[in-house]
Every structure is written in C-alpha cells, then in structure tokens.
mmCIF file of N, CA and C in Angstrom:
data_model
loop_
_atom_site.group_PDB
_atom_site.id
_atom_site.type_symbol
_atom_site.label_atom_id
_atom_site.label_comp_id
_atom_site.label_asym_id
_atom_site.label_seq_id
_atom_site.Cartn_x
_atom_site.Cartn_y
_atom_site.Cartn_z
ATOM 1 N N MET V 1 -13.298 -0.284 -14.752
ATOM 2 C CA MET V 1 -12.935 -0.727 -13.411
ATOM 3 C C MET V 1 -13.942 -0.199 -12.393
ATOM 4 N N MET V 2 -13.924 -0.793 -11.235
ATOM 5 C CA MET V 2 -14.890 -0.508 -10.179
ATOM 6 C C MET V 2 -14.617 0.835 -9.491
ATOM 7 N N GLN V 3 -15.698 1.505 -9.089
ATOM 8 C CA GLN V 3 -15.613 2.734 -8.290
ATOM 9 C C GLN V 3 -15.094 2.375 -6.897
ATOM 10 N N LEU V 4 -14.122 3.140 -6.402
ATOM 11 C CA LEU V 4 -13.517 2.872 -5.102
ATOM 12 C C LEU V 4 -13.894 3.951 -4.097
ATOM 13 N N ASN V 5 -13.663 3.675 -2.836
ATOM 14 C CA ASN V 5 -13.855 4.667 -1.782
ATOM 15 C C ASN V 5 -12.563 5.469 -1.592
ATOM 16 N N LEU V 6 -12.008 5.903 -2.683
ATOM 17 C CA LEU V 6 -10.803 6.725 -2.720
ATOM 18 C C LEU V 6 -11.047 7.840 -3.730
ATOM 19 N N PRO V 7 -10.417 9.005 -3.527
ATOM 20 C CA PRO V 7 -10.653 10.111 -4.458
ATOM 21 C C PRO V 7 -10.172 9.778 -5.874
ATOM 22 N N PRO V 8 -10.856 10.300 -6.868
ATOM 23 C CA PRO V 8 -10.391 10.094 -8.249
ATOM 24 C C PRO V 8 -9.107 10.879 -8.485
ATOM 25 N N TYR V 9 -8.393 10.504 -9.523
ATOM 26 C CA TYR V 9 -7.191 11.232 -9.916
ATOM 27 C C TYR V 9 -7.073 11.153 -11.439
ATOM 28 N N GLN V 10 -6.093 11.839 -11.990
ATOM 29 C CA GLN V 10 -5.877 11.863 -13.437
ATOM 30 C C GLN V 10 -5.214 10.547 -13.853
ATOM 31 N N ILE V 11 -6.018 9.554 -14.180
ATOM 32 C CA ILE V 11 -5.541 8.201 -14.486
ATOM 33 C C ILE V 11 -4.934 8.168 -15.882
ATOM 34 N N ARG V 12 -3.779 7.515 -15.988
ATOM 35 C CA ARG V 12 -3.139 7.318 -17.293
ATOM 36 C C ARG V 12 -3.186 5.834 -17.631
ATOM 37 N N VAL V 13 -4.021 5.496 -18.607
ATOM 38 C CA VAL V 13 -4.196 4.104 -19.035
ATOM 39 C C VAL V 13 -3.896 4.024 -20.523
ATOM 40 N N LYS V 14 -3.281 2.937 -20.934
ATOM 41 C CA LYS V 14 -3.056 2.688 -22.354
ATOM 42 C C LYS V 14 -3.279 1.207 -22.622
ATOM 43 N N GLU V 15 -3.374 0.874 -23.894
ATOM 44 C CA GLU V 15 -3.544 -0.518 -24.292
ATOM 45 C C GLU V 15 -2.375 -0.930 -25.163
ATOM 46 N N THR V 16 -1.756 -2.051 -24.803
ATOM 47 C CA THR V 16 -0.635 -2.583 -25.561
ATOM 48 C C THR V 16 -0.908 -4.056 -25.825
ATOM 49 N N ASN V 17 -0.870 -4.423 -27.102
ATOM 50 C CA ASN V 17 -1.132 -5.814 -27.497
ATOM 51 C C ASN V 17 -2.439 -6.343 -26.917
ATOM 52 N N GLY V 18 -3.463 -5.485 -26.910
ATOM 53 C CA GLY V 18 -4.775 -5.891 -26.433
ATOM 54 C C GLY V 18 -4.919 -5.943 -24.923
ATOM 55 N N ARG V 19 -3.896 -5.507 -24.190
ATOM 56 C CA ARG V 19 -3.947 -5.531 -22.718
ATOM 57 C C ARG V 19 -3.858 -4.112 -22.183
ATOM 58 N N LYS V 20 -4.734 -3.816 -21.228
ATOM 59 C CA LYS V 20 -4.727 -2.489 -20.618
ATOM 60 C C LYS V 20 -3.614 -2.383 -19.585
ATOM 61 N N GLN V 21 -3.002 -1.196 -19.562
ATOM 62 C CA GLN V 21 -1.950 -0.901 -18.601
ATOM 63 C C GLN V 21 -2.234 0.449 -17.953
ATOM 64 N N ILE V 22 -1.773 0.596 -16.706
ATOM 65 C CA ILE V 22 -1.947 1.832 -15.961
ATOM 66 C C ILE V 22 -0.564 2.340 -15.565
ATOM 67 N N PHE V 23 -0.406 3.657 -15.567
ATOM 68 C CA PHE V 23 0.898 4.220 -15.226
ATOM 69 C C PHE V 23 1.090 4.241 -13.723
ATOM 70 N N ASP V 24 2.225 3.699 -13.278
ATOM 71 C CA ASP V 24 2.608 3.673 -11.866
ATOM 72 C C ASP V 24 3.604 4.808 -11.646
ATOM 73 N N ILE V 25 3.201 5.814 -10.880
ATOM 74 C CA ILE V 25 4.067 6.979 -10.671
ATOM 75 C C ILE V 25 5.313 6.639 -9.850
ATOM 76 N N LEU V 26 5.268 5.583 -9.052
ATOM 77 C CA LEU V 26 6.432 5.218 -8.251
ATOM 78 C C LEU V 26 7.451 4.425 -9.057
ATOM 79 N N ARG V 27 6.977 3.485 -9.851
ATOM 80 C CA ARG V 27 7.885 2.689 -10.693
ATOM 81 C C ARG V 27 8.194 3.396 -12.008
ATOM 82 N N ARG V 28 7.456 4.483 -12.271
ATOM 83 C CA ARG V 28 7.636 5.318 -13.475
ATOM 84 C C ARG V 28 7.531 4.505 -14.769
ATOM 85 N N LYS V 29 6.511 3.633 -14.792
ATOM 86 C CA LYS V 29 6.267 2.842 -16.000
ATOM 87 C C LYS V 29 4.833 2.346 -15.982
ATOM 88 N N TYR V 30 4.377 1.905 -17.144
ATOM 89 C CA TYR V 30 3.058 1.296 -17.249
ATOM 90 C C TYR V 30 3.147 -0.155 -16.782
ATOM 91 N N VAL V 31 2.136 -0.580 -16.031
ATOM 92 C CA VAL V 31 2.056 -1.950 -15.524
ATOM 93 C C VAL V 31 0.668 -2.500 -15.853
ATOM 94 N N ALA V 32 0.537 -3.798 -15.806
ATOM 95 C CA ALA V 32 -0.741 -4.439 -16.128
ATOM 96 C C ALA V 32 -1.854 -3.892 -15.244
ATOM 97 N N LEU V 33 -2.960 -3.550 -15.863
ATOM 98 C CA LEU V 33 -4.115 -3.020 -15.135
ATOM 99 C C LEU V 33 -4.963 -4.181 -14.631
ATOM 100 N N THR V 34 -4.711 -4.580 -13.398
ATOM 101 C CA THR V 34 -5.491 -5.603 -12.715
ATOM 102 C C THR V 34 -6.359 -4.906 -11.673
ATOM 103 N N PRO V 35 -7.364 -5.574 -11.141
ATOM 104 C CA PRO V 35 -8.157 -4.945 -10.078
ATOM 105 C C PRO V 35 -7.310 -4.518 -8.873
ATOM 106 N N GLU V 36 -6.318 -5.323 -8.497
ATOM 107 C CA GLU V 36 -5.443 -4.954 -7.377
ATOM 108 C C GLU V 36 -4.598 -3.726 -7.729
ATOM 109 N N GLU V 37 -4.114 -3.666 -8.950
ATOM 110 C CA GLU V 37 -3.305 -2.515 -9.379
ATOM 111 C C GLU V 37 -4.152 -1.248 -9.426
ATOM 112 N N TRP V 38 -5.414 -1.379 -9.796
ATOM 113 C CA TRP V 38 -6.352 -0.262 -9.788
ATOM 114 C C TRP V 38 -6.432 0.334 -8.377
ATOM 115 N N VAL V 39 -6.527 -0.539 -7.369
ATOM 116 C CA VAL V 39 -6.574 -0.098 -5.973
ATOM 117 C C VAL V 39 -5.244 0.546 -5.591
ATOM 118 N N ARG V 40 -4.126 -0.103 -5.925
ATOM 119 C CA ARG V 40 -2.806 0.414 -5.570
ATOM 120 C C ARG V 40 -2.596 1.830 -6.102
ATOM 121 N N GLN V 41 -2.908 2.032 -7.370
ATOM 122 C CA GLN V 41 -2.656 3.344 -7.967
ATOM 123 C C GLN V 41 -3.546 4.420 -7.350
ATOM 124 N N HIS V 42 -4.794 4.110 -7.091
ATOM 125 C CA HIS V 42 -5.667 5.070 -6.410
ATOM 126 C C HIS V 42 -5.148 5.373 -5.004
ATOM 127 N N PHE V 43 -4.695 4.354 -4.318
ATOM 128 C CA PHE V 43 -4.238 4.523 -2.942
ATOM 129 C C PHE V 43 -2.964 5.371 -2.894
ATOM 130 N N ILE V 44 -2.024 5.083 -3.770
ATOM 131 C CA ILE V 44 -0.773 5.858 -3.822
ATOM 132 C C ILE V 44 -1.070 7.325 -4.125
ATOM 133 N N HIS V 45 -1.963 7.580 -5.065
ATOM 134 C CA HIS V 45 -2.334 8.966 -5.376
ATOM 135 C C HIS V 45 -3.021 9.622 -4.181
ATOM 136 N N TYR V 46 -3.838 8.879 -3.471
ATOM 137 C CA TYR V 46 -4.482 9.416 -2.268
ATOM 138 C C TYR V 46 -3.418 9.827 -1.245
ATOM 139 N N LEU V 47 -2.456 8.953 -1.004
ATOM 140 C CA LEU V 47 -1.408 9.256 -0.027
ATOM 141 C C LEU V 47 -0.585 10.471 -0.435
ATOM 142 N N THR V 48 -0.218 10.549 -1.698
ATOM 143 C CA THR V 48 0.660 11.638 -2.139
ATOM 144 C C THR V 48 -0.086 12.951 -2.338
ATOM 145 N N GLU V 49 -1.288 12.890 -2.885
ATOM 146 C CA GLU V 49 -2.019 14.118 -3.224
ATOM 147 C C GLU V 49 -2.891 14.649 -2.095
ATOM 148 N N HIS V 50 -3.335 13.787 -1.191
ATOM 149 C CA HIS V 50 -4.270 14.218 -0.141
ATOM 150 C C HIS V 50 -3.696 14.120 1.272
ATOM 151 N N LYS V 51 -2.707 13.265 1.462
ATOM 152 C CA LYS V 51 -2.164 13.056 2.805
ATOM 153 C C LYS V 51 -0.722 13.556 2.950
ATOM 154 N N GLY V 52 -0.140 14.071 1.878
ATOM 155 C CA GLY V 52 1.186 14.676 1.947
ATOM 156 C C GLY V 52 2.360 13.716 1.993
ATOM 157 N N TYR V 53 2.156 12.456 1.607
ATOM 158 C CA TYR V 53 3.247 11.488 1.613
ATOM 159 C C TYR V 53 4.160 11.744 0.422
ATOM 160 N N PRO V 54 5.469 11.881 0.643
ATOM 161 C CA PRO V 54 6.388 12.107 -0.481
ATOM 162 C C PRO V 54 6.505 10.845 -1.348
ATOM 163 N N ALA V 55 6.275 10.982 -2.626
ATOM 164 C CA ALA V 55 6.390 9.843 -3.534
ATOM 165 C C ALA V 55 7.805 9.264 -3.501
ATOM 166 N N THR V 56 8.797 10.102 -3.226
ATOM 167 C CA THR V 56 10.183 9.637 -3.196
ATOM 168 C C THR V 56 10.466 8.687 -2.030
ATOM 169 N N LEU V 57 9.573 8.649 -1.040
ATOM 170 C CA LEU V 57 9.770 7.750 0.108
ATOM 171 C C LEU V 57 8.854 6.532 0.064
ATOM 172 N N LEU V 58 8.114 6.380 -1.030
ATOM 173 C CA LEU V 58 7.227 5.233 -1.220
ATOM 174 C C LEU V 58 7.802 4.317 -2.297
ATOM 175 N N ALA V 59 7.604 3.018 -2.126
ATOM 176 C CA ALA V 59 8.031 2.048 -3.135
ATOM 177 C C ALA V 59 6.954 0.990 -3.297
ATOM 178 N N ASN V 60 6.767 0.547 -4.537
ATOM 179 C CA ASN V 60 5.820 -0.519 -4.857
ATOM 180 C C ASN V 60 6.557 -1.817 -5.141
ATOM 181 N N GLU V 61 5.904 -2.932 -4.800
ATOM 182 C CA GLU V 61 6.436 -4.264 -5.076
ATOM 183 C C GLU V 61 7.833 -4.438 -4.484
ATOM 184 N N VAL V 62 7.935 -4.266 -3.174
ATOM 185 C CA VAL V 62 9.218 -4.347 -2.471
ATOM 186 C C VAL V 62 9.552 -5.813 -2.191
ATOM 187 N N PRO V 63 10.671 -6.309 -2.745
ATOM 188 C CA PRO V 63 11.007 -7.725 -2.531
ATOM 189 C C PRO V 63 11.449 -8.001 -1.093
ATOM 190 N N LEU V 64 10.945 -9.123 -0.562
ATOM 191 C CA LEU V 64 11.293 -9.586 0.784
ATOM 192 C C LEU V 64 11.560 -11.082 0.704
ATOM 193 N N GLN V 65 12.297 -11.590 1.664
ATOM 194 C CA GLN V 65 12.516 -13.030 1.721
ATOM 195 C C GLN V 65 12.116 -13.540 3.091
ATOM 196 N N VAL V 66 11.189 -14.500 3.099
ATOM 197 C CA VAL V 66 10.718 -15.136 4.326
ATOM 198 C C VAL V 66 11.199 -16.574 4.268
ATOM 199 N N GLY V 67 12.294 -16.854 4.976
ATOM 200 C CA GLY V 67 12.906 -18.172 4.870
ATOM 201 C C GLY V 67 13.386 -18.380 3.448
ATOM 202 N N GLU V 68 12.945 -19.457 2.833
ATOM 203 C CA GLU V 68 13.306 -19.748 1.439
ATOM 204 C C GLU V 68 12.370 -19.070 0.445
ATOM 205 N N LYS V 69 11.270 -18.538 0.950
ATOM 206 C CA LYS V 69 10.230 -17.982 0.087
ATOM 207 C C LYS V 69 10.468 -16.505 -0.206
ATOM 208 N N LYS V 70 10.407 -16.155 -1.477
ATOM 209 C CA LYS V 70 10.523 -14.754 -1.887
ATOM 210 C C LYS V 70 9.122 -14.193 -2.083
ATOM 211 N N VAL V 71 8.857 -13.058 -1.446
ATOM 212 C CA VAL V 71 7.543 -12.413 -1.520
ATOM 213 C C VAL V 71 7.760 -10.937 -1.843
ATOM 214 N N ARG V 72 6.660 -10.222 -2.046
ATOM 215 C CA ARG V 72 6.741 -8.786 -2.330
ATOM 216 C C ARG V 72 5.691 -8.058 -1.504
ATOM 217 N N ALA V 73 6.137 -7.061 -0.760
ATOM 218 C CA ALA V 73 5.194 -6.176 -0.086
ATOM 219 C C ALA V 73 4.633 -5.238 -1.142
ATOM 220 N N ASP V 74 3.326 -5.032 -1.127
ATOM 221 C CA ASP V 74 2.699 -4.217 -2.169
ATOM 222 C C ASP V 74 3.260 -2.805 -2.203
ATOM 223 N N SER V 75 3.281 -2.116 -1.060
ATOM 224 C CA SER V 75 3.888 -0.779 -0.971
ATOM 225 C C SER V 75 4.522 -0.630 0.400
ATOM 226 N N VAL V 76 5.622 0.118 0.436
ATOM 227 C CA VAL V 76 6.309 0.415 1.690
ATOM 228 C C VAL V 76 6.632 1.898 1.705
ATOM 229 N N LEU V 77 6.378 2.526 2.854
ATOM 230 C CA LEU V 77 6.785 3.909 3.082
ATOM 231 C C LEU V 77 8.050 3.882 3.922
ATOM 232 N N TYR V 78 9.035 4.670 3.518
ATOM 233 C CA TYR V 78 10.295 4.776 4.246
ATOM 234 C C TYR V 78 10.406 6.156 4.881
ATOM 235 N N ASP V 79 11.264 6.263 5.917
ATOM 236 C CA ASP V 79 11.575 7.590 6.445
ATOM 237 C C ASP V 79 12.750 8.156 5.637
ATOM 238 N N THR V 80 13.211 9.322 6.008
ATOM 239 C CA THR V 80 14.263 9.972 5.222
ATOM 240 C C THR V 80 15.611 9.260 5.340
ATOM 241 N N LEU V 81 15.756 8.362 6.313
ATOM 242 C CA LEU V 81 16.971 7.550 6.428
ATOM 243 C C LEU V 81 16.782 6.186 5.758
ATOM 244 N N LEU V 82 15.645 6.034 5.071
ATOM 245 C CA LEU V 82 15.268 4.822 4.339
ATOM 246 C C LEU V 82 15.021 3.614 5.242
ATOM 247 N N HIS V 83 14.534 3.873 6.452
ATOM 248 C CA HIS V 83 14.041 2.810 7.314
ATOM 249 C C HIS V 83 12.551 2.647 7.041
ATOM 250 N N PRO V 84 12.062 1.423 6.892
ATOM 251 C CA PRO V 84 10.630 1.215 6.637
ATOM 252 C C PRO V 84 9.772 1.738 7.787
ATOM 253 N N ARG V 85 8.691 2.440 7.438
ATOM 254 C CA ARG V 85 7.770 2.988 8.450
ATOM 255 C C ARG V 85 6.358 2.428 8.333
ATOM 256 N N MET V 86 5.973 2.028 7.113
ATOM 257 C CA MET V 86 4.597 1.594 6.875
ATOM 258 C C MET V 86 4.598 0.539 5.766
ATOM 259 N N ILE V 87 3.774 -0.489 5.965
ATOM 260 C CA ILE V 87 3.538 -1.489 4.917
ATOM 261 C C ILE V 87 2.076 -1.374 4.517
ATOM 262 N N ILE V 88 1.823 -1.404 3.211
ATOM 263 C CA ILE V 88 0.457 -1.344 2.707
ATOM 264 C C ILE V 88 0.223 -2.574 1.827
ATOM 265 N N GLU V 89 -0.828 -3.289 2.127
ATOM 266 C CA GLU V 89 -1.216 -4.482 1.367
ATOM 267 C C GLU V 89 -2.539 -4.195 0.674
ATOM 268 N N TYR V 90 -2.586 -4.448 -0.633
ATOM 269 C CA TYR V 90 -3.793 -4.200 -1.419
ATOM 270 C C TYR V 90 -4.402 -5.512 -1.875
ATOM 271 N N LYS V 91 -5.704 -5.487 -1.990
ATOM 272 C CA LYS V 91 -6.452 -6.588 -2.585
ATOM 273 C C LYS V 91 -7.418 -5.993 -3.591
ATOM 274 N N ALA V 92 -7.877 -6.801 -4.499
ATOM 275 C CA ALA V 92 -8.893 -6.373 -5.458
ATOM 276 C C ALA V 92 -10.170 -6.029 -4.699
ATOM 277 N N PRO V 93 -10.993 -5.128 -5.235
ATOM 278 C CA PRO V 93 -12.228 -4.759 -4.544
ATOM 279 C C PRO V 93 -13.147 -5.945 -4.231
ATOM 280 N N SER V 94 -13.070 -6.983 -5.007
ATOM 281 C CA SER V 94 -13.928 -8.151 -4.798
ATOM 282 C C SER V 94 -13.403 -9.092 -3.707
ATOM 283 N N ILE V 95 -12.196 -8.845 -3.208
ATOM 284 C CA ILE V 95 -11.584 -9.708 -2.196
ATOM 285 C C ILE V 95 -11.870 -9.147 -0.803
ATOM 286 N N ALA V 96 -12.417 -9.976 0.056
ATOM 287 C CA ALA V 96 -12.701 -9.559 1.435
ATOM 288 C C ALA V 96 -11.395 -9.444 2.219
ATOM 289 N N LEU V 97 -11.362 -8.500 3.132
ATOM 290 C CA LEU V 97 -10.187 -8.303 3.980
ATOM 291 C C LEU V 97 -10.330 -9.194 5.213
ATOM 292 N N THR V 98 -9.870 -10.412 5.066
ATOM 293 C CA THR V 98 -10.021 -11.439 6.099
ATOM 294 C C THR V 98 -8.772 -11.523 6.977
ATOM 295 N N GLN V 99 -8.826 -12.406 7.949
ATOM 296 C CA GLN V 99 -7.669 -12.638 8.820
ATOM 297 C C GLN V 99 -6.454 -13.065 8.013
ATOM 298 N N LYS V 100 -6.673 -13.779 6.930
ATOM 299 C CA LYS V 100 -5.567 -14.236 6.074
ATOM 300 C C LYS V 100 -4.773 -13.045 5.525
ATOM 301 N N VAL V 101 -5.465 -11.966 5.174
ATOM 302 C CA VAL V 101 -4.801 -10.762 4.672
ATOM 303 C C VAL V 101 -3.960 -10.131 5.782
ATOM 304 N N PHE V 102 -4.512 -10.070 6.986
ATOM 305 C CA PHE V 102 -3.771 -9.515 8.119
ATOM 306 C C PHE V 102 -2.574 -10.402 8.470
ATOM 307 N N ASP V 103 -2.743 -11.714 8.358
ATOM 308 C CA ASP V 103 -1.627 -12.629 8.614
ATOM 309 C C ASP V 103 -0.504 -12.388 7.611
ATOM 310 N N GLN V 104 -0.861 -12.151 6.363
ATOM 311 C CA GLN V 104 0.125 -11.899 5.315
ATOM 312 C C GLN V 104 0.955 -10.655 5.635
ATOM 313 N N ILE V 105 0.297 -9.562 5.969
ATOM 314 C CA ILE V 105 1.027 -8.325 6.256
ATOM 315 C C ILE V 105 1.811 -8.453 7.561
ATOM 316 N N ALA V 106 1.318 -9.248 8.501
ATOM 317 C CA ALA V 106 2.037 -9.468 9.767
ATOM 318 C C ALA V 106 3.360 -10.195 9.514
ATOM 319 N N VAL V 107 3.372 -11.136 8.590
ATOM 320 C CA VAL V 107 4.614 -11.831 8.235
ATOM 321 C C VAL V 107 5.612 -10.838 7.652
ATOM 322 N N TYR V 108 5.153 -9.967 6.772
ATOM 323 C CA TYR V 108 6.047 -8.944 6.210
ATOM 324 C C TYR V 108 6.598 -8.056 7.317
ATOM 325 N N ASN V 109 5.760 -7.780 8.308
ATOM 326 C CA ASN V 109 6.199 -6.897 9.386
ATOM 327 C C ASN V 109 7.216 -7.565 10.304
ATOM 328 N N LEU V 110 7.254 -8.873 10.356
ATOM 329 C CA LEU V 110 8.309 -9.555 11.114
ATOM 330 C C LEU V 110 9.677 -9.182 10.556
ATOM 331 N N LEU V 111 9.733 -8.937 9.263
ATOM 332 C CA LEU V 111 10.988 -8.556 8.615
ATOM 333 C C LEU V 111 11.258 -7.058 8.699
ATOM 334 N N LEU V 112 10.218 -6.246 8.546
ATOM 335 C CA LEU V 112 10.416 -4.798 8.420
ATOM 336 C C LEU V 112 10.215 -4.016 9.718
ATOM 337 N N HIS V 113 9.407 -4.540 10.636
ATOM 338 C CA HIS V 113 9.194 -3.909 11.953
ATOM 339 C C HIS V 113 8.811 -2.430 11.793
ATOM 340 N N VAL V 114 7.669 -2.180 11.160
ATOM 341 C CA VAL V 114 7.219 -0.819 10.862
ATOM 342 C C VAL V 114 6.297 -0.283 11.949
ATOM 343 N N ASP V 115 5.975 0.991 11.842
ATOM 344 C CA ASP V 115 5.075 1.645 12.793
ATOM 345 C C ASP V 115 3.598 1.500 12.415
ATOM 346 N N TYR V 116 3.318 1.344 11.115
ATOM 347 C CA TYR V 116 1.932 1.299 10.639
ATOM 348 C C TYR V 116 1.749 0.176 9.629
ATOM 349 N N LEU V 117 0.584 -0.475 9.714
ATOM 350 C CA LEU V 117 0.161 -1.475 8.735
ATOM 351 C C LEU V 117 -1.178 -1.021 8.172
ATOM 352 N N ILE V 118 -1.320 -1.106 6.853
ATOM 353 C CA ILE V 118 -2.582 -0.759 6.207
ATOM 354 C C ILE V 118 -2.947 -1.873 5.242
ATOM 355 N N VAL V 119 -4.202 -2.280 5.275
ATOM 356 C CA VAL V 119 -4.739 -3.191 4.269
ATOM 357 C C VAL V 119 -5.957 -2.522 3.638
ATOM 358 N N SER V 120 -6.063 -2.645 2.320
ATOM 359 C CA SER V 120 -7.186 -2.006 1.628
ATOM 360 C C SER V 120 -7.552 -2.780 0.372
ATOM 361 N N ASN V 121 -8.848 -2.828 0.115
ATOM 362 C CA ASN V 121 -9.332 -3.344 -1.174
ATOM 363 C C ASN V 121 -9.997 -2.209 -1.965
ATOM 364 N N GLY V 122 -9.757 -0.986 -1.531
ATOM 365 C CA GLY V 122 -10.322 0.183 -2.198
ATOM 366 C C GLY V 122 -11.724 0.521 -1.727
ATOM 367 N N ILE V 123 -12.394 -0.442 -1.143
ATOM 368 C CA ILE V 123 -13.730 -0.238 -0.585
ATOM 369 C C ILE V 123 -13.608 -0.083 0.930
ATOM 370 N N GLU V 124 -12.890 -1.025 1.540
ATOM 371 C CA GLU V 124 -12.611 -0.982 2.973
ATOM 372 C C GLU V 124 -11.110 -0.775 3.166
ATOM 373 N N THR V 125 -10.764 -0.058 4.215
ATOM 374 C CA THR V 125 -9.356 0.148 4.566
ATOM 375 C C THR V 125 -9.215 0.044 6.072
ATOM 376 N N TYR V 126 -8.214 -0.707 6.516
ATOM 377 C CA TYR V 126 -7.907 -0.830 7.936
ATOM 378 C C TYR V 126 -6.501 -0.309 8.174
ATOM 379 N N ILE V 127 -6.365 0.519 9.196
ATOM 380 C CA ILE V 127 -5.098 1.140 9.542
ATOM 381 C C ILE V 127 -4.745 0.734 10.964
ATOM 382 N N CYS V 128 -3.554 0.194 11.156
ATOM 383 C CA CYS V 128 -3.093 -0.201 12.482
ATOM 384 C C CYS V 128 -1.796 0.520 12.819
ATOM 385 N N LYS V 129 -1.746 1.074 14.011
ATOM 386 C CA LYS V 129 -0.505 1.626 14.544
ATOM 387 C C LYS V 129 0.046 0.592 15.502
ATOM 388 N N MET V 130 1.280 0.212 15.287
ATOM 389 C CA MET V 130 1.902 -0.825 16.106
ATOM 390 C C MET V 130 2.320 -0.250 17.458
ATOM 391 N N ASP V 131 2.068 -1.015 18.519
ATOM 392 C CA ASP V 131 2.498 -0.676 19.867
ATOM 393 C C ASP V 131 3.364 -1.839 20.341
ATOM 394 N N TYR V 132 4.644 -1.770 20.000
ATOM 395 C CA TYR V 132 5.550 -2.876 20.298
ATOM 396 C C TYR V 132 5.800 -3.025 21.800
ATOM 397 N N ASP V 133 5.783 -1.925 22.535
ATOM 398 C CA ASP V 133 6.021 -1.993 23.979
ATOM 399 C C ASP V 133 4.963 -2.841 24.683
ATOM 400 N N ASN V 134 3.712 -2.697 24.271
ATOM 401 C CA ASN V 134 2.608 -3.439 24.881
ATOM 402 C C ASN V 134 2.175 -4.652 24.061
ATOM 403 N N GLN V 135 2.912 -4.956 23.012
ATOM 404 C CA GLN V 135 2.658 -6.101 22.140
ATOM 405 C C GLN V 135 1.220 -6.142 21.632
ATOM 406 N N LYS V 136 0.788 -5.016 21.079
ATOM 407 C CA LYS V 136 -0.540 -4.956 20.473
ATOM 408 C C LYS V 136 -0.530 -3.913 19.368
ATOM 409 N N TYR V 137 -1.647 -3.797 18.698
ATOM 410 C CA TYR V 137 -1.798 -2.769 17.679
ATOM 411 C C TYR V 137 -3.097 -2.031 17.915
ATOM 412 N N LEU V 138 -3.094 -0.790 17.489
ATOM 413 C CA LEU V 138 -4.252 0.075 17.668
ATOM 414 C C LEU V 138 -4.856 0.372 16.304
ATOM 415 N N PHE V 139 -6.145 0.117 16.153
ATOM 416 C CA PHE V 139 -6.816 0.464 14.905
ATOM 417 C C PHE V 139 -7.114 1.956 14.901
ATOM 418 N N LEU V 140 -6.808 2.614 13.799
ATOM 419 C CA LEU V 140 -7.071 4.043 13.635
ATOM 420 C C LEU V 140 -8.269 4.238 12.725
ATOM 421 N N GLU V 141 -8.979 5.327 12.919
ATOM 422 C CA GLU V 141 -10.152 5.649 12.095
ATOM 423 C C GLU V 141 -9.751 6.111 10.691
ATOM 424 N N THR V 142 -8.661 6.865 10.612
ATOM 425 C CA THR V 142 -8.223 7.405 9.325
ATOM 426 C C THR V 142 -6.713 7.259 9.180
ATOM 427 N N ILE V 143 -6.286 7.353 7.964
ATOM 428 C CA ILE V 143 -4.842 7.325 7.685
ATOM 429 C C ILE V 143 -4.277 8.662 8.121
ATOM 430 N N PRO V 144 -3.228 8.632 8.951
ATOM 431 C CA PRO V 144 -2.659 9.913 9.398
ATOM 432 C C PRO V 144 -1.990 10.653 8.245
ATOM 433 N N ASP V 145 -2.040 11.974 8.303
ATOM 434 C CA ASP V 145 -1.266 12.771 7.353
ATOM 435 C C ASP V 145 0.205 12.460 7.574
ATOM 436 N N TYR V 146 0.999 12.658 6.536
ATOM 437 C CA TYR V 146 2.420 12.312 6.615
ATOM 438 C C TYR V 146 3.112 13.034 7.766
ATOM 439 N N HIS V 147 2.831 14.302 7.960
ATOM 440 C CA HIS V 147 3.524 15.062 9.018
ATOM 441 C C HIS V 147 3.112 14.626 10.430
ATOM 442 N N ASN V 148 2.110 13.750 10.549
ATOM 443 C CA ASN V 148 1.686 13.251 11.862
ATOM 444 C C ASN V 148 2.221 11.857 12.192
ATOM 445 N N ILE V 149 2.971 11.276 11.278
ATOM 446 C CA ILE V 149 3.498 9.940 11.577
ATOM 447 C C ILE V 149 4.911 10.105 12.046
#
C-alpha cells in the first residue's frame, strides 16, 4: 500500500481466501484492505495515539438515511453523551479531494450537525470547524487535540 502523510502504526494484516484484510480497532474485526480502508485505519490510529481521541467515542461506517437513500459516514466522533461532534470522510490516496467530496460530507452534516468536518485521502487533509451562528466554516491548519475540541 501507498505511503501516507500520517504516522505509521503497528498494522495487523492477514490474508483470507486470497484477499488481504486489515484489523479495524473500532469494529474489532478484520475488514477488506482497500486503499480507502488503508487511509481510515491510519487516520483512526493517528487520532487515538497522537491526538488523544478515545476509541470508545469513535465509530466507523455509521449508517445514515438521506431521504430514501441509505449512506454511511466513514467515521464519526461522539461526545460522552453520544452526540455527534465530528464527521470524517476518507478517500483513497489516488482520489483528489474535490468539491464533490465536500458536498458529500456536507450532506451528512445536515443530519448530524457536528462541530468539525474532516476529509482526507491520507496525503491531503482538510479540517473545518463549523460556525453555525455566522453560517460559515473555518479551515484549520491542524486537527485539534481531543481535549481542545
């Protein structure tokens, strides 16, 4: 898999029936090792090991319903009362982070109304803090540590 702009971690990969799988610490199981999953697992480890985010407040593949359409937010951070605080959308490293990606996460945020939106392909990462009072968002240089959100 491709080198990312995220710190390395102790990766657990196995092969089953000729297909590679990576261990997801949040779902506590092996999942298909795709380029997007490679980014997700690195990102989750970055948040938990370097930024102090509690794994118990993070969830992967969160089901949402937009009208008749069922979708899944890649990762969601909750507060201790289990209210959503952050949505994270991942793309494979080869996928550009275009307006379409931001539109996708914005639709999810219509349902969850979170404080932070993050999109990452493992190479580039964009962090937005929502300012609902002024109806805009602020781009941040870095992902805030958990105790600062």
